[in-house]
Amino acid sequence: MGAITTDVATKLISTLAGAGALAVVTLFWNKVVLPWWQDLHYSGEEIEGQWNGNAHTPAGDSRQSVEIKRKGYRVYGTIRAIGGAHEGMEYVFEGTYKSLLLTATYVSLKRDRLDRGSFTLMLASGGRILLGGEAAYLTASNDVGWFKYEWTRA
């Protein structure tokens, strides 16, 4: 009985170690190697940098300051409402940029806010404007709404 238990334990430990090693290699590939390779061979438009945004919401227009960062096809950044209906709010977003389309999800930096949503913007006017819309959770009405977005290069 002791030999069988030892054999089962050895196989179990080696299986768990193999699965753990595979998980680490997969994580390293997806978080380090693949973004590095995509960034090295990225041939799309340069959208990173500062943008001036305007969101047309039911509560009124909201002026925004947007910073976009890019690593390969992955984009991320911050949106700060600097005027209008949502002045003072700050969000972080993360998504992808491929074939003239930026798609991302965002969340509020304030822990007591449920603000979150997604947006899709298309690069237009020779790379000077990102146009599209946002689907967002509306805290006040407990509903989901759609709004027009327009970002221009700062």
PDB file of N, CA and C in Angstrom, residues 4-42:
ATOM      1  N   ILE A   4       2.096   2.254  -3.573  1.00  0.00           N
ATOM      2  CA  ILE A   4       1.023   2.818  -4.399  1.00  0.00           C
ATOM      3  C   ILE A   4       0.763   4.265  -3.987  1.00  0.00           C
ATOM      4  N   THR A   5       0.703   4.532  -2.697  1.00  0.00           N
ATOM      5  CA  THR A   5       0.476   5.887  -2.203  1.00  0.00           C
ATOM      6  C   THR A   5       1.596   6.815  -2.645  1.00  0.00           C
ATOM      7  N   THR A   6       2.837   6.346  -2.556  1.00  0.00           N
ATOM      8  CA  THR A   6       3.983   7.143  -2.986  1.00  0.00           C
ATOM      9  C   THR A   6       3.915   7.422  -4.478  1.00  0.00           C
ATOM     10  N   ASP A   7       3.532   6.409  -5.266  1.00  0.00           N
ATOM     11  CA  ASP A   7       3.434   6.559  -6.709  1.00  0.00           C
ATOM     12  C   ASP A   7       2.344   7.571  -7.080  1.00  0.00           C
ATOM     13  N   VAL A   8       1.190   7.491  -6.431  1.00  0.00           N
ATOM     14  CA  VAL A   8       0.090   8.424  -6.688  1.00  0.00           C
ATOM     15  C   VAL A   8       0.497   9.843  -6.282  1.00  0.00           C
ATOM     16  N   ALA A   9       1.121   9.990  -5.137  1.00  0.00           N
ATOM     17  CA  ALA A   9       1.551  11.307  -4.660  1.00  0.00           C
ATOM     18  C   ALA A   9       2.579  11.915  -5.613  1.00  0.00           C
ATOM     19  N   THR A  10       3.514  11.099  -6.093  1.00  0.00           N
ATOM     20  CA  THR A  10       4.533  11.574  -7.027  1.00  0.00           C
ATOM     21  C   THR A  10       3.892  12.058  -8.323  1.00  0.00           C
ATOM     22  N   LYS A  11       2.953  11.282  -8.847  1.00  0.00           N
ATOM     23  CA  LYS A  11       2.276  11.674 -10.087  1.00  0.00           C
ATOM     24  C   LYS A  11       1.431  12.930  -9.881  1.00  0.00           C
ATOM     25  N   LEU A  12       0.770  13.022  -8.745  1.00  0.00           N
ATOM     26  CA  LEU A  12      -0.050  14.195  -8.455  1.00  0.00           C
ATOM     27  C   LEU A  12       0.809  15.453  -8.358  1.00  0.00           C
ATOM     28  N   ILE A  13       1.923  15.348  -7.647  1.00  0.00           N
ATOM     29  CA  ILE A  13       2.822  16.494  -7.494  1.00  0.00           C
ATOM     30  C   ILE A  13       3.418  16.909  -8.837  1.00  0.00           C
ATOM     31  N   SER A  14       3.833  15.935  -9.661  1.00  0.00           N
ATOM     32  CA  SER A  14       4.417  16.279 -10.957  1.00  0.00           C
ATOM     33  C   SER A  14       3.370  16.883 -11.895  1.00  0.00           C
ATOM     34  N   THR A  15       2.120  16.420 -11.817  1.00  0.00           N
ATOM     35  CA  THR A  15       1.042  16.999 -12.634  1.00  0.00           C
ATOM     36  C   THR A  15       0.763  18.435 -12.216  1.00  0.00           C
ATOM     37  N   LEU A  16       0.684  18.677 -10.912  1.00  0.00           N
ATOM     38  CA  LEU A  16       0.450  20.035 -10.418  1.00  0.00           C
ATOM     39  C   LEU A  16       1.609  20.967 -10.768  1.00  0.00           C
ATOM     40  N   ALA A  17       2.839  20.464 -10.667  1.00  0.00           N
ATOM     41  CA  ALA A  17       4.006  21.276 -11.015  1.00  0.00           C
ATOM     42  C   ALA A  17       3.998  21.611 -12.505  1.00  0.00           C
ATOM     43  N   GLY A  18       3.635  20.655 -13.339  1.00  0.00           N
ATOM     44  CA  GLY A  18       3.556  20.896 -14.790  1.00  0.00           C
ATOM     45  C   GLY A  18       2.476  21.905 -15.128  1.00  0.00           C
ATOM     46  N   ALA A  19       1.317  21.768 -14.485  1.00  0.00           N
ATOM     47  CA  ALA A  19       0.229  22.715 -14.727  1.00  0.00           C
ATOM     48  C   ALA A  19       0.619  24.121 -14.260  1.00  0.00           C
ATOM     49  N   GLY A  20       1.288  24.205 -13.126  1.00  0.00           N
ATOM     50  CA  GLY A  20       1.744  25.503 -12.624  1.00  0.00           C
ATOM     51  C   GLY A  20       2.764  26.135 -13.556  1.00  0.00           C
ATOM     52  N   ALA A  21       3.702  25.344 -14.052  1.00  0.00           N
ATOM     53  CA  ALA A  21       4.714  25.852 -14.981  1.00  0.00           C
ATOM     54  C   ALA A  21       4.062  26.331 -16.271  1.00  0.00           C
ATOM     55  N   LEU A  22       3.078  25.587 -16.777  1.00  0.00           N
ATOM     56  CA  LEU A  22       2.368  25.984 -17.984  1.00  0.00           C
ATOM     57  C   LEU A  22       1.619  27.302 -17.766  1.00  0.00           C
ATOM     58  N   ALA A  23       0.998  27.464 -16.609  1.00  0.00           N
ATOM     59  CA  ALA A  23       0.282  28.702 -16.302  1.00  0.00           C
ATOM     60  C   ALA A  23       1.239  29.894 -16.266  1.00  0.00           C
ATOM     61  N   VAL A  24       2.427  29.710 -15.665  1.00  0.00           N
ATOM     62  CA  VAL A  24       3.418  30.789 -15.590  1.00  0.00           C
ATOM     63  C   VAL A  24       3.930  31.147 -16.981  1.00  0.00           C
ATOM     64  N   VAL A  25       4.233  30.150 -17.806  1.00  0.00           N
ATOM     65  CA  VAL A  25       4.727  30.398 -19.165  1.00  0.00           C
ATOM     66  C   VAL A  25       3.656  31.095 -19.998  1.00  0.00           C
ATOM     67  N   THR A  26       2.399  30.666 -19.887  1.00  0.00           N
ATOM     68  CA  THR A  26       1.296  31.292 -20.625  1.00  0.00           C
ATOM     69  C   THR A  26       1.123  32.747 -20.203  1.00  0.00           C
ATOM     70  N   LEU A  27       1.156  33.009 -18.921  1.00  0.00           N
ATOM     71  CA  LEU A  27       1.028  34.372 -18.412  1.00  0.00           C
ATOM     72  C   LEU A  27       2.177  35.247 -18.915  1.00  0.00           C
ATOM     73  N   PHE A  28       3.401  34.733 -18.860  1.00  0.00           N
ATOM     74  CA  PHE A  28       4.571  35.466 -19.346  1.00  0.00           C
ATOM     75  C   PHE A  28       4.436  35.756 -20.839  1.00  0.00           C
ATOM     76  N   TRP A  29       3.995  34.764 -21.606  1.00  0.00           N
ATOM     77  CA  TRP A  29       3.823  34.945 -23.051  1.00  0.00           C
ATOM     78  C   TRP A  29       2.802  36.041 -23.341  1.00  0.00           C
ATOM     79  N   ASN A  30       1.634  35.978 -22.688  1.00  0.00           N
ATOM     80  CA  ASN A  30       0.546  36.920 -22.961  1.00  0.00           C
ATOM     81  C   ASN A  30       0.809  38.323 -22.435  1.00  0.00           C
ATOM     82  N   LYS A  31       1.524  38.458 -21.320  1.00  0.00           N
ATOM     83  CA  LYS A  31       1.740  39.768 -20.705  1.00  0.00           C
ATOM     84  C   LYS A  31       3.058  40.430 -21.096  1.00  0.00           C
ATOM     85  N   VAL A  32       4.054  39.647 -21.530  1.00  0.00           N
ATOM     86  CA  VAL A  32       5.370  40.218 -21.827  1.00  0.00           C
ATOM     87  C   VAL A  32       5.760  40.025 -23.296  1.00  0.00           C
ATOM     88  N   VAL A  33       5.845  38.786 -23.739  1.00  0.00           N
ATOM     89  CA  VAL A  33       6.370  38.496 -25.075  1.00  0.00           C
ATOM     90  C   VAL A  33       5.439  39.003 -26.177  1.00  0.00           C
ATOM     91  N   LEU A  34       4.158  38.661 -26.124  1.00  0.00           N
ATOM     92  CA  LEU A  34       3.225  39.058 -27.175  1.00  0.00           C
ATOM     93  C   LEU A  34       3.093  40.577 -27.299  1.00  0.00           C
ATOM     94  N   PRO A  35       2.891  41.343 -26.197  1.00  0.00           N
ATOM     95  CA  PRO A  35       2.855  42.810 -26.346  1.00  0.00           C
ATOM     96  C   PRO A  35       4.157  43.394 -26.896  1.00  0.00           C
ATOM     97  N   TRP A  36       5.305  42.854 -26.471  1.00  0.00           N
ATOM     98  CA  TRP A  36       6.590  43.319 -26.979  1.00  0.00           C
ATOM     99  C   TRP A  36       6.677  43.089 -28.483  1.00  0.00           C
ATOM    100  N   TRP A  37       6.291  41.906 -28.941  1.00  0.00           N
ATOM    101  CA  TRP A  37       6.346  41.562 -30.359  1.00  0.00           C
ATOM    102  C   TRP A  37       5.394  42.448 -31.166  1.00  0.00           C
ATOM    103  N   GLN A  38       4.178  42.651 -30.654  1.00  0.00           N
ATOM    104  CA  GLN A  38       3.213  43.509 -31.348  1.00  0.00           C
ATOM    105  C   GLN A  38       3.704  44.951 -31.417  1.00  0.00           C
ATOM    106  N   ASP A  39       4.299  45.438 -30.341  1.00  0.00           N
ATOM    107  CA  ASP A  39       4.814  46.802 -30.329  1.00  0.00           C
ATOM    108  C   ASP A  39       5.970  46.949 -31.314  1.00  0.00           C
ATOM    109  N   LEU A  40       6.805  45.945 -31.392  1.00  0.00           N
ATOM    110  CA  LEU A  40       7.946  45.959 -32.299  1.00  0.00           C
ATOM    111  C   LEU A  40       7.492  46.012 -33.756  1.00  0.00           C
ATOM    112  N   HIS A  41       6.410  45.307 -34.067  1.00  0.00           N
ATOM    113  CA  HIS A  41       5.935  45.206 -35.447  1.00  0.00           C
ATOM    114  C   HIS A  41       4.659  46.000 -35.705  1.00  0.00           C
ATOM    115  N   TYR A  42       4.292  46.886 -34.788  1.00  0.00           N
ATOM    116  CA  TYR A  42       3.074  47.680 -34.949  1.00  0.00           C
ATOM    117  C   TYR A  42       3.209  48.592 -36.153  1.00  0.00           C
TER     118      TYR A  42
END
